[in-house]
Amino acid sequence: MPAQPLRIWTDLRLSGAALELLHQETQPHQLILSKVPASSILSGGEPDPDLQDADIAFGQPDVAGLVNAPRLRWIHITTAGYTRYDTDAFRAHVAAHKIVVTNSSQVFAEPCVEQVLSYMLAQTRQLPLTLGTICGNGSNEWNHLRQTCSTLCGQSVLLVGFGVIARRLAEVLAPFRMHIRAFRRKARGNEGLPVLTEVELPEALATSDHVINILPDNPSSRHFFNGERFRQMKAGSVFYNIGRGTTVDQTALAGALEDGHLRAAWLDVTDPEPLPADHPLRLSPNCYITPHTGGGHAGENESLVNHFLQNFKRHLQGEPLLDRIM
Amino acid sequence: MPAQPLRIWTDLRLSGAALELLHQETQPHQLILSKVPASSILSGGEPDPDLQDADIAFGQPDVAGLVNAPRLRWIHITTAGYTRYDTDAFRAHVAAHKIVVTNSSQVFAEPCVEQVLSYMLAQTRQLPLTLGTICGNGSNEWNHLRQTCSTLCGQSVLLVGFGVIARRLAEVLAPFRMHIRAFRRKARGNEGLPVLTEVELPEALATSDHVINILPDNPSSRHFFNGERFRQMKAGSVFYNIGRGTTVDQTALAGALEDGHLRAAWLDVTDPEPLPADHPLRLSPNCYITPHTGGGHAGENESLVNHFLQNFKRHLQGEPLLDRIM
C-alpha cells in the first residue's frame, strides 16, 4: 500500500453496479470522475484539466492531457484498439516517464471471437439464405440448398493479425479440425500454430477457405487488404473483418464480390462507420455488415471495471499488468 | 472374402463420382440399383421386388420388402432418423434373423452440430437484428444493441437427447466453458458430462440459458416439449430443435414465444415440413426456421457412400459396424 492514496481518473460513463464496484474496490484510493466523459467507449474524451492530478488514467483520456500529467504512472484504455495513442511521440513520452499503458483486449476478445465464429457458421450453414426459405423435403430447391451448405470441419482458415483475439479464436476453432494458419509481422514462436511471413502470404491467401482480418488500425495496416490481395484469395473463399475498417480497400472488396471471385464478406467494421446506406458494399447481396457490435455484450461496463480492477491489484503489488501494450 | 459375391441393393439416387466410388469399392460384389429410388434421403422408398435378392440393403428400403428378403444380413439406412423401422415387430424380425441394422448418424452429426452452433451464436451475437441495422458508434441504438449481445462463454446449455450429435456438440462447445448438462432416458455412464433423470429435468430446464432438443421421433417422444416443459424453462432462455418436429407441441411453443417467456426459438425441423407460411411460428418475430437443412452439406452422397464403404469393409471382415442401431 503506497503512503498516499492514489488518484484514479476515469472518463468511463459509469452508473449503478459498475460505479459502485469501482468505488468499493478502489478504496481508500481516490476516484476522480471526469466531468467530460467519453461519449462512447470508441470515441476519445475531450480535454479535462482534472487529468493532470491523476496517478492512474482509466478510460479514453486525450493524448495532450496525458502528456501534461506529471504524476501519471499507468494508463488503462477501455478499448482494444488504441490508434490515437499509437504514435512514436507518445511511445517516447511514456517510455521516458516510465508510464505503463494497458488496453482492454481481454474484455472484448471473447465477444469478438464468438462474433467471428457466428459469421463463419452463418456462412457455411447458409443462414441468410435458408432462414427465408420455405421448401419441401426432397424438392429441387431443398436439394440445392442442402448442397450449398458445408462444414467448417475440414476447411482452412487464415488469421491475419495475431493478438489476444486470434489466439482465442484458434482455441474455439480447435474442435473443428480446420487447417489453421496465421500471419503476423513478427512471429514470436509462442503462437501455437504456423505463422507465415509476408512472403508466404499470397500462397496462404490462395489456399484458405476463410480469411479473417483482425489487423489494428495503423499507418502500415491501411488498405492492407487491397485489390491485389483480394485477387490472391482462393476463388469462392470468404473474407471477414473484425479488426478496423481502414485496413480494407472497400472499393476493391466490392469489386471482388461483384465479379464473384469472393463468395461473401462479413464485416463488423467499416470506413466510415456507419457505412452509408448507398455504399456499394451495402448493396452487394453477399456482403453482411453488423454495426461494430462485435465486442458488445451485456454488462460491458462491469466487465471493463472488473478488468481494470484486476490490473489495479497487480499495480498495487508491483506485478506485471495484463494486456500491456506499451 | 465370401465364396459368393454379395448382392448390395441400393435405392440411393447416385450419379457421377459417388456412383463410381460405390461401384469401384464394392467390386467384385454385385450392385443392384433399385429402379424405384427413394425420392429423397428423408422419404421412404416404394416396394421393389429386387430387394428380395439382396444380402445388403443400403438406402431407405421399405419395411415389408425387408421382411421378405430371405438372404438379408445387413441394412444400412441413409438417414440419422429411422422412425419407420423403429417398431417392436421390426426389431423382433431383425433379431430373429440376425440382421444387423446401421444408420448414417456420423454423416449428419457434424453438419447438424455446426447448424446448432450457428443458431446459438447468431442468437447471442444478435445477427438477425444487427445485420439489418445501420447506426453510429456511441448512439443510443448502438449502445442498446451491444447490450443485447452476449457470449456463450459462462452460459448454460441443456442437451435433450444424447446420441452422436449431442456427444459431438459437447466437444465443440467445450472451449466456451459453458455449463453443459444432458438428459437421456437411460444414462450409460460414458457420456462425459452430467446426465439427468426425468425427475431432475424441471430444475435443469429452469436453469439453462439454451435448451437443445435432439430427440428422435418415436411414440414416447411425441410432444415431449409441451406447454408444461416450456413453462418450466428459464425466463428469457432460448429453445432449439434439431431433432424431429413431432417432439414439440408447436402451439405451446408459439404461446411461450408470444407471451415473452422464451426469448427465441430456432427450428430446423417442424411438423409438418414445410410449416405453412401462415403458421403462428412463422409469424413470430423471435422464431427462426430453416427448412431441414441441418444435416446438409456439399458432397452429401459421397459422404453417405464413404460411410457405407467403411462399414462394408467391417462387414466383410466380421468387425462390429459403425452406427449400429439394432
XYZ file of C-alpha atoms in Angstrom:
652
model
C 0.000 0.000 0.000
C 1.518 3.369 -1.021
C 1.830 6.034 1.691
C -0.530 8.361 -0.178
C -3.900 7.391 -1.651
C -3.638 7.148 -5.435
C -5.775 9.372 -7.619
C -7.632 7.375 -10.273
C -9.101 9.473 -13.065
C -11.820 7.962 -15.275
C -13.995 9.249 -18.085
C -15.862 5.966 -18.452
C -19.589 6.736 -18.194
C -20.487 4.595 -15.219
C -23.632 4.200 -13.212
C -25.288 1.709 -10.914
C -23.489 -1.514 -10.120
C -20.403 -0.772 -12.210
C -19.774 2.575 -10.496
C -20.440 1.068 -7.082
C -17.979 -1.721 -7.796
C -15.254 0.678 -8.878
C -15.793 2.844 -5.770
C -15.721 -0.072 -3.352
C -12.783 -1.912 -4.808
C -10.511 1.123 -5.137
C -10.926 2.387 -1.560
C -9.137 4.033 0.181
C -7.803 5.479 -3.060
C -9.424 8.488 -4.658
C -11.673 8.339 -7.690
C -11.795 11.384 -9.980
C -14.878 11.133 -12.197
C -14.237 13.260 -15.270
C -16.817 15.959 -15.927
C -16.251 15.440 -19.640
C -16.973 11.763 -20.063
C -16.125 9.944 -23.274
C -19.217 9.917 -25.437
C -18.699 6.213 -26.057
C -16.084 3.605 -25.449
C -14.986 4.018 -29.038
C -14.521 7.782 -29.160
C -11.915 9.877 -27.446
C -12.595 12.107 -24.466
C -12.319 15.875 -24.529
C -9.511 17.647 -22.645
C -10.111 17.569 -18.896
C -7.963 19.646 -16.505
C -8.577 17.116 -13.699
C -6.453 14.612 -15.592
C -3.266 16.417 -14.529
C -3.714 15.344 -10.912
C -4.070 11.675 -11.776
C -1.734 8.826 -10.860
C -3.813 6.470 -12.982
C -5.976 7.200 -16.039
C -8.766 4.750 -16.871
C -10.844 5.318 -19.987
C -10.208 7.256 -23.200
C -8.079 10.200 -21.984
C -6.959 12.726 -24.573
C -3.301 12.462 -25.517
C -2.356 16.095 -24.788
C -3.816 15.778 -21.299
C -1.828 12.623 -20.601
C 1.429 14.229 -21.691
C 0.794 17.069 -19.225
C 0.001 14.842 -16.235
C 3.189 14.813 -14.132
C 2.196 12.122 -11.596
C 0.872 9.633 -14.119
C 2.219 6.067 -13.756
C -0.364 3.948 -15.559
C -2.892 4.447 -18.367
C -5.622 1.831 -18.845
C -7.512 2.245 -22.148
C -11.110 0.983 -22.265
C -10.930 -0.313 -25.836
C -8.933 -2.942 -27.646
C -7.906 -0.523 -30.421
C -5.653 2.388 -29.409
C -4.898 4.157 -32.676
C -4.554 7.673 -31.332
C -2.032 6.635 -28.671
C -0.029 4.601 -31.160
C 2.465 7.286 -32.259
C 6.244 7.482 -31.958
C 5.926 10.686 -29.919
C 3.533 9.150 -27.392
C 5.537 5.941 -27.135
C 8.683 8.011 -26.475
C 6.870 10.021 -23.802
C 5.584 7.017 -21.852
C 8.947 5.252 -22.154
C 10.837 8.316 -20.852
C 8.414 8.753 -17.934
C 8.109 5.040 -17.125
C 4.358 5.122 -17.688
C 2.766 1.743 -18.297
C -0.038 1.575 -20.870
C -2.601 -1.243 -20.948
C -5.721 -1.788 -23.003
C -8.903 -3.840 -22.566
C -8.250 -6.547 -25.151
C -9.332 -9.357 -22.872
C -12.731 -7.740 -22.267
C -13.542 -7.686 -25.966
C -11.699 -10.814 -27.073
C -14.384 -13.327 -26.176
C -17.335 -11.473 -27.770
C -15.229 -10.646 -30.847
C -14.174 -14.271 -31.218
C -17.740 -15.501 -30.856
C -18.839 -12.834 -33.365
C -16.361 -14.131 -35.963
C -17.450 -17.706 -35.353
C -21.109 -16.663 -35.691
C -20.257 -15.249 -39.125
C -18.300 -18.326 -40.199
C -21.092 -20.692 -39.209
C -23.887 -18.494 -40.587
C -21.927 -18.583 -43.851
C -21.237 -22.324 -44.006
C -24.745 -23.209 -42.816
C -26.188 -20.593 -45.229
C -28.406 -18.980 -42.595
C -29.145 -15.754 -44.523
C -30.490 -17.877 -47.391
C -32.178 -20.716 -45.531
C -33.910 -18.630 -42.842
C -36.038 -17.030 -45.536
C -36.865 -20.174 -47.496
C -39.951 -22.376 -47.319
C -39.462 -25.563 -49.317
C -40.386 -29.205 -49.012
C -38.023 -32.081 -48.250
C -36.847 -33.663 -51.458
C -37.726 -30.711 -53.690
C -35.115 -29.472 -56.140
C -34.779 -26.242 -54.180
C -34.238 -28.218 -50.991
C -31.595 -30.477 -52.529
C -29.833 -27.400 -53.897
C -29.961 -25.600 -50.531
C -28.501 -28.582 -48.707
C -25.688 -28.779 -51.245
C -24.783 -25.118 -50.684
C -24.193 -25.838 -47.002
C -20.834 -27.031 -45.753
C -18.972 -27.682 -42.518
C -16.016 -25.850 -41.041
C -14.657 -29.286 -40.270
C -12.005 -29.953 -42.895
C -11.835 -26.387 -44.242
C -8.917 -23.955 -43.964
C -8.673 -20.591 -42.245
C -6.079 -17.828 -42.258
C -5.904 -15.393 -39.329
C -4.400 -12.066 -40.429
C -3.133 -10.313 -37.329
C -2.247 -12.253 -34.228
C -3.074 -10.926 -30.788
C -5.441 -11.872 -27.973
C -8.386 -12.346 -30.369
C -6.560 -14.612 -32.820
C -5.135 -16.709 -30.007
C -8.587 -17.261 -28.515
C -10.126 -17.830 -31.946
C -7.659 -20.637 -32.580
C -8.817 -22.204 -29.296
C -12.511 -22.205 -30.181
C -11.793 -23.430 -33.720
C -9.668 -26.332 -32.488
C -12.513 -28.895 -32.208
C -13.398 -28.337 -35.884
C -10.081 -29.793 -37.048
C -9.594 -26.958 -39.538
C -6.300 -26.167 -41.212
C -5.368 -23.003 -39.268
C -2.547 -20.621 -40.138
C -1.773 -17.074 -39.065
C 0.051 -14.065 -40.442
C 1.921 -11.808 -38.062
C 4.623 -9.251 -38.864
C 6.954 -10.620 -36.220
C 6.419 -14.212 -35.209
C 7.362 -14.847 -31.587
C 7.341 -18.614 -31.658
C 4.682 -18.935 -28.949
C 1.651 -18.766 -31.248
C 0.901 -22.493 -31.124
C 0.160 -22.630 -34.868
C 2.022 -21.998 -38.150
C 2.854 -18.292 -38.517
C 3.610 -17.042 -42.026
C 5.840 -14.252 -43.243
C 4.624 -11.619 -45.713
C 6.401 -13.538 -48.500
C 4.300 -16.611 -47.744
C 1.060 -14.652 -47.606
C -0.016 -14.950 -51.291
C 0.163 -18.746 -51.214
C -1.762 -18.827 -47.924
C -4.447 -16.481 -49.288
C -4.752 -18.705 -52.347
C -5.388 -21.823 -50.281
C -7.662 -20.620 -47.455
C -11.442 -21.013 -47.427
C -11.798 -18.323 -44.762
C -9.609 -15.225 -44.345
C -10.119 -13.376 -41.077
C -8.798 -9.832 -40.832
C -8.024 -8.844 -37.237
C -5.486 -6.125 -38.076
C -5.410 -2.987 -35.927
C -5.524 0.476 -37.471
C -2.101 1.995 -38.002
C -0.198 3.548 -40.919
C 1.259 0.212 -42.033
C -2.071 -1.629 -41.986
C -4.009 0.941 -44.054
C -5.588 -0.819 -47.056
C -3.552 -3.930 -46.258
C -6.365 -5.797 -47.983
C -6.202 -4.176 -51.412
C -7.224 -5.350 -54.870
C -4.097 -7.448 -55.271
C -4.645 -9.351 -52.027
C -8.312 -9.967 -52.808
C -7.294 -11.339 -56.216
C -4.775 -13.607 -54.460
C -7.546 -15.129 -52.365
C -8.958 -18.512 -53.338
C -11.953 -18.384 -55.676
C -15.114 -18.864 -53.640
C -13.465 -18.043 -50.334
C -14.936 -15.768 -47.670
C -13.477 -12.597 -46.135
C -14.209 -11.424 -42.592
C -13.231 -8.140 -40.911
C -13.323 -7.836 -37.141
C -10.281 -5.517 -36.944
C -10.617 -1.986 -38.276
C -12.318 -0.690 -41.410
C -9.309 1.326 -42.578
C -7.316 -1.846 -43.223
C -9.530 -2.686 -46.229
C -9.785 -1.067 -49.664
C -13.566 -1.241 -49.712
C -13.852 -0.431 -53.410
C -11.605 -3.380 -54.193
C -13.638 -5.604 -51.861
C -16.893 -4.574 -53.523
C -15.317 -5.443 -56.884
C -14.175 -8.880 -55.693
C -17.721 -9.596 -54.505
C -19.301 -8.141 -57.646
C -17.275 -10.312 -60.015
C -17.933 -13.415 -57.922
C -14.314 -14.106 -57.011
C -15.199 -13.987 -53.319
C -18.235 -15.920 -52.140
C -19.069 -13.463 -49.371
C -17.780 -10.882 -46.920
C -18.777 -10.400 -43.297
C -17.813 -7.042 -41.807
C -18.210 -5.712 -38.290
C -16.042 -2.677 -39.032
C -16.073 -0.312 -41.989
C -14.644 3.049 -43.008
C -16.527 5.202 -42.172
C -18.871 3.855 -39.506
C -21.671 3.558 -40.188
C -21.204 2.911 -43.880
C -23.770 4.972 -45.847
C -26.884 3.098 -46.950
C -25.983 3.584 -50.619
C -22.383 2.302 -50.371
C -21.624 -0.482 -52.905
C -20.884 -2.899 -50.043
C -24.367 -2.266 -48.626
C -25.859 -3.115 -51.998
C -23.881 -6.319 -52.503
C -26.093 -9.333 -51.809
C -23.146 -11.283 -50.415
C -21.841 -8.634 -48.043
C -23.095 -8.902 -44.481
C -22.480 -5.904 -42.232
C -23.051 -5.536 -38.493
C -22.692 -2.101 -36.834
C -19.487 -2.649 -34.837
C -21.262 -4.811 -32.293
C -18.521 -7.450 -32.275
C -17.142 -6.635 -28.853
C -20.527 -5.819 -27.335
C -22.029 -7.759 -24.504
C -24.488 -7.287 -21.662
C -22.683 -5.866 -18.648
C -19.891 -4.356 -20.764
C -19.128 -1.628 -18.222
C -18.947 -4.136 -15.378
C -16.530 -6.183 -17.489
C -14.373 -3.118 -18.132
C -14.329 -2.218 -14.422
C -13.539 -5.793 -13.396
C -10.686 -5.961 -15.860
C -9.338 -2.619 -14.592
C -9.614 -3.840 -11.006
C -7.631 -6.974 -11.790
C -4.875 -4.759 -13.116
C -5.255 -2.302 -10.247
C -4.446 -5.055 -7.749
C -1.436 -6.015 -9.803
C -0.376 -2.364 -9.982
C -0.556 -2.005 -6.186
C 1.507 -5.148 -5.745
C 4.061 -4.219 -8.376
C 3.145 -7.187 -10.569
C 3.151 -7.183 -14.394
C -0.118 -5.857 -15.776
C -2.483 -7.729 -18.121
C -2.896 -6.507 -21.714
C 0.162 -4.264 -21.556
C 0.683 -2.519 -24.894
C 3.493 -0.010 -24.006
C -13.964 -62.867 -48.865
C -17.184 -64.916 -49.009
C -17.374 -67.694 -51.595
C -20.187 -65.951 -53.480
C -20.272 -62.270 -54.438
C -22.646 -60.353 -52.166
C -25.645 -58.589 -53.651
C -25.859 -54.987 -52.469
C -29.198 -53.350 -53.129
C -29.436 -49.550 -53.027
C -32.166 -47.015 -53.722
C -29.908 -44.037 -53.056
C -30.110 -41.778 -56.116
C -26.484 -41.734 -57.124
C -24.671 -40.306 -60.095
C -21.177 -39.232 -61.095
C -18.368 -39.576 -58.601
C -20.496 -41.070 -55.804
C -21.825 -43.860 -58.038
C -18.369 -44.519 -59.472
C -16.934 -44.758 -55.973
C -19.576 -47.228 -54.831
C -19.048 -49.374 -57.934
C -15.276 -49.465 -57.616
C -15.065 -50.073 -53.917
C -17.634 -52.860 -53.800
C -16.137 -54.979 -56.597
C -16.258 -57.930 -57.140
C -19.591 -57.827 -55.322
C -22.775 -57.100 -57.196
C -24.610 -53.787 -57.046
C -28.393 -53.805 -57.547
C -29.538 -50.255 -58.351
C -33.206 -50.033 -57.442
C -35.498 -48.949 -60.258
C -37.671 -47.182 -57.672
C -35.196 -44.875 -55.999
C -36.092 -43.056 -52.806
C -37.424 -39.643 -53.737
C -35.120 -38.100 -51.141
C -32.907 -39.200 -48.324
C -35.713 -38.297 -45.930
C -38.585 -40.222 -47.522
C -39.084 -43.951 -47.752
C -38.681 -45.935 -50.950
C -41.515 -47.732 -52.696
C -41.690 -51.562 -52.738
C -39.038 -53.010 -55.035
C -39.088 -56.750 -55.931
C -35.295 -56.671 -56.469
C -34.852 -56.184 -52.736
C -35.650 -59.844 -52.067
C -32.364 -60.944 -53.683
C -30.220 -58.645 -51.547
C -27.630 -59.640 -48.962
C -27.219 -55.992 -48.025
C -29.713 -53.104 -48.281
C -28.311 -49.568 -48.447
C -30.744 -46.662 -48.553
C -34.357 -46.271 -47.463
C -35.828 -49.734 -48.208
C -39.482 -50.298 -47.419
C -40.137 -52.381 -44.337
C -42.360 -55.015 -45.982
C -39.694 -55.636 -48.611
C -37.017 -56.103 -45.967
C -39.094 -58.612 -44.049
C -39.484 -60.664 -47.236
C -35.801 -60.698 -48.168
C -34.525 -64.123 -47.078
C -30.770 -63.558 -47.669
C -30.565 -60.188 -45.925
C -27.778 -59.837 -43.329
C -27.281 -56.101 -43.028
C -29.422 -52.961 -43.553
C -27.667 -49.588 -43.770
C -30.111 -46.650 -43.559
C -29.068 -43.393 -45.257
C -30.545 -41.098 -42.618
C -29.942 -40.470 -38.936
C -33.647 -40.823 -38.077
C -35.206 -44.271 -38.592
C -38.762 -43.876 -37.342
C -40.472 -46.346 -39.658
C -38.026 -49.138 -38.776
C -38.339 -48.431 -35.061
C -41.199 -50.829 -34.224
C -41.331 -53.857 -31.935
C -42.281 -56.084 -34.883
C -39.323 -54.988 -36.998
C -36.888 -55.230 -34.099
C -38.148 -58.763 -33.406
C -37.715 -59.689 -37.089
C -34.102 -58.479 -37.383
C -33.216 -60.048 -34.025
C -34.691 -63.408 -35.040
C -32.920 -63.350 -38.411
C -29.622 -61.965 -37.088
C -29.838 -58.944 -39.376
C -27.669 -56.004 -38.344
C -29.149 -52.507 -38.807
C -26.995 -49.383 -39.011
C -27.813 -45.764 -39.776
C -25.839 -42.763 -41.082
C -25.637 -40.734 -37.883
C -21.976 -39.917 -38.321
C -22.570 -38.438 -41.781
C -25.078 -35.928 -40.456
C -23.636 -35.343 -36.999
C -21.033 -32.750 -37.963
C -23.310 -30.553 -40.119
C -26.115 -30.841 -37.529
C -23.768 -29.862 -34.727
C -22.424 -26.901 -36.681
C -26.019 -25.928 -37.536
C -26.955 -25.820 -33.847
C -23.865 -23.798 -33.009
C -24.654 -21.391 -35.867
C -28.070 -20.822 -34.266
C -26.645 -20.365 -30.773
C -24.087 -17.815 -31.921
C -26.481 -15.995 -34.268
C -28.728 -15.676 -31.214
C -26.133 -14.499 -28.692
C -24.490 -12.167 -31.220
C -27.955 -10.974 -32.328
C -27.229 -11.403 -36.030
C -30.859 -11.232 -37.229
C -31.174 -7.833 -35.536
C -27.731 -6.351 -36.153
C -27.356 -7.380 -39.809
C -30.249 -5.116 -40.687
C -29.221 -2.123 -38.587
C -27.314 1.000 -39.622
C -26.358 3.057 -36.572
C -23.436 5.147 -35.436
C -20.945 4.232 -32.740
C -21.999 5.757 -29.460
C -25.638 6.293 -30.458
C -28.339 5.136 -28.059
C -29.414 2.486 -30.556
C -25.823 1.254 -30.783
C -25.354 1.090 -27.020
C -28.628 -0.799 -26.734
C -27.673 -3.250 -29.494
C -24.328 -4.006 -27.890
C -26.046 -4.653 -24.567
C -28.411 -7.177 -26.174
C -25.424 -9.248 -27.294
C -23.863 -11.838 -25.043
C -21.307 -14.623 -25.094
C -21.817 -18.363 -24.830
C -18.850 -18.287 -22.500
C -20.276 -18.548 -18.993
C -23.817 -19.517 -20.071
C -25.575 -22.841 -19.516
C -26.884 -25.371 -22.001
C -29.078 -28.464 -21.696
C -28.897 -31.178 -24.368
C -32.163 -33.146 -24.515
C -31.421 -36.460 -26.175
C -27.939 -37.894 -26.164
C -26.527 -39.663 -29.194
C -23.815 -38.999 -31.749
C -24.923 -35.383 -32.256
C -25.019 -34.459 -28.568
C -21.659 -36.073 -27.949
C -20.050 -34.096 -30.765
C -21.873 -30.911 -29.747
C -20.369 -31.180 -26.273
C -16.932 -31.373 -27.919
C -17.325 -28.199 -29.970
C -18.872 -26.347 -27.015
C -16.028 -27.309 -24.678
C -13.806 -24.267 -25.404
C -16.648 -21.917 -24.400
C -16.559 -23.107 -20.791
C -20.344 -23.394 -20.669
C -22.250 -25.271 -18.007
C -23.298 -28.330 -20.029
C -25.800 -30.965 -18.926
C -27.712 -33.618 -20.828
C -30.960 -35.527 -20.465
C -31.110 -39.133 -21.608
C -33.667 -41.776 -20.691
C -31.014 -44.308 -19.750
C -27.645 -42.893 -18.755
C -24.794 -45.220 -19.654
C -22.075 -43.536 -17.637
C -19.852 -42.873 -20.660
C -21.361 -39.508 -21.633
C -18.520 -37.414 -20.230
C -20.907 -34.848 -18.744
C -23.695 -34.781 -16.127
C -26.708 -36.784 -17.329
C -30.028 -36.031 -15.666
C -33.032 -38.225 -14.983
C -36.568 -37.168 -15.897
C -37.147 -36.172 -12.272
C -34.272 -33.712 -12.470
C -35.430 -32.247 -15.784
C -37.646 -29.397 -14.460
C -34.809 -27.947 -12.382
C -32.423 -28.217 -15.347
C -34.916 -26.552 -17.692
C -35.338 -23.755 -15.153
C -31.616 -23.037 -15.009
C -30.474 -23.367 -18.632
C -29.955 -20.437 -20.994
C -30.096 -22.733 -24.035
C -32.212 -25.889 -24.376
C -31.332 -28.042 -27.375
C -33.833 -30.657 -28.470
C -32.162 -33.551 -30.314
C -34.871 -36.144 -29.601
C -35.726 -38.682 -32.293
C -39.295 -39.283 -33.386
C -40.992 -42.171 -31.601
C -44.206 -42.698 -29.631
C -42.598 -41.742 -26.312
C -41.019 -38.528 -27.635
C -44.183 -37.123 -29.227
C -44.861 -33.624 -27.838
C -42.139 -34.207 -25.249
C -41.778 -30.423 -25.271
C -45.290 -29.432 -24.249
C -46.719 -26.363 -22.537
C -45.623 -27.538 -19.110
C -41.994 -28.033 -20.156
C -41.880 -24.652 -21.909
C -43.238 -23.035 -18.741
C -40.523 -24.826 -16.749
C -37.830 -23.242 -18.908
C -35.917 -20.241 -17.579
C -37.428 -16.865 -18.473
C -35.522 -15.409 -21.403
C -33.984 -18.705 -22.432
C -33.772 -19.999 -25.989
C -35.147 -23.244 -27.451
C -33.563 -25.086 -30.397
C -34.889 -28.096 -32.319
C -32.550 -30.147 -34.496
C -34.276 -33.463 -33.745
C -37.755 -34.055 -35.141
C -40.745 -31.704 -35.377
C -43.186 -34.162 -33.796
C -41.401 -33.915 -30.439
C -42.703 -30.357 -29.950
C -46.194 -29.065 -29.203
C -45.892 -26.192 -31.653
C -48.981 -24.380 -30.361
C -47.454 -24.353 -26.885
C -44.133 -23.122 -28.294
C -45.853 -20.295 -30.187
C -47.556 -19.319 -26.925
C -44.302 -19.308 -24.964
C -42.762 -17.020 -27.595
C -45.873 -14.844 -27.807
C -46.003 -14.158 -24.066
C -42.261 -13.436 -23.968
C -41.351 -16.273 -21.616
C -38.893 -17.610 -24.186
C -36.505 -15.180 -25.832
C -36.389 -17.059 -29.130
C -36.690 -20.421 -30.857
C -34.542 -21.802 -33.667
C -36.047 -24.748 -35.540
C -34.616 -26.870 -38.323
C -37.461 -29.360 -38.061
C -41.206 -28.802 -37.791
C -44.452 -30.757 -38.077
C -45.364 -30.749 -40.923
C -42.436 -29.851 -43.160
C -42.500 -27.329 -44.544
C -44.569 -25.434 -41.999
C -47.277 -23.394 -43.801
C -46.476 -19.730 -44.356
C -49.368 -18.670 -42.106
C -48.464 -20.890 -39.131
C -48.170 -18.923 -35.860
C -44.495 -19.941 -35.559
C -43.810 -18.399 -38.986
C -45.387 -15.155 -37.803
C -43.489 -14.970 -34.511
C -40.676 -12.415 -34.787
C -38.468 -14.472 -32.498
C -38.892 -17.814 -34.208
C -36.216 -18.654 -36.759
C -36.916 -21.579 -39.069
C -34.623 -23.288 -41.582
C -36.037 -25.906 -43.997
C -34.455 -29.065 -42.572
C -31.038 -28.166 -43.956
C -29.245 -29.050 -40.698
C -27.581 -32.208 -41.956
C -26.979 -30.867 -45.464
C -23.553 -30.414 -46.926
C -21.864 -30.315 -50.302
C -20.967 -33.832 -51.352
C -23.657 -35.427 -49.186
C -23.983 -38.508 -51.412
C -20.229 -39.060 -51.434
C -20.289 -38.838 -47.632
C -23.079 -41.410 -47.457
C -21.236 -43.760 -49.817
C -17.956 -43.347 -47.934
C -19.670 -44.082 -44.641
C -21.335 -47.172 -46.152
C -17.986 -48.329 -47.551
C -16.324 -48.029 -44.154
C -18.996 -50.314 -42.773
C -18.839 -52.612 -45.822
C -15.164 -53.320 -45.101
C -16.022 -54.042 -41.497
C -18.888 -56.298 -42.607
C -16.574 -58.314 -44.882
C -14.082 -58.716 -42.073
C -16.687 -59.590 -39.467
C -15.917 -56.498 -37.384
C -18.511 -54.515 -35.397
C -20.242 -51.931 -37.601
C -20.324 -48.164 -37.001
C -23.634 -46.513 -36.062
C -25.329 -49.792 -35.270
C -28.895 -49.201 -34.095
C -30.274 -52.790 -33.971
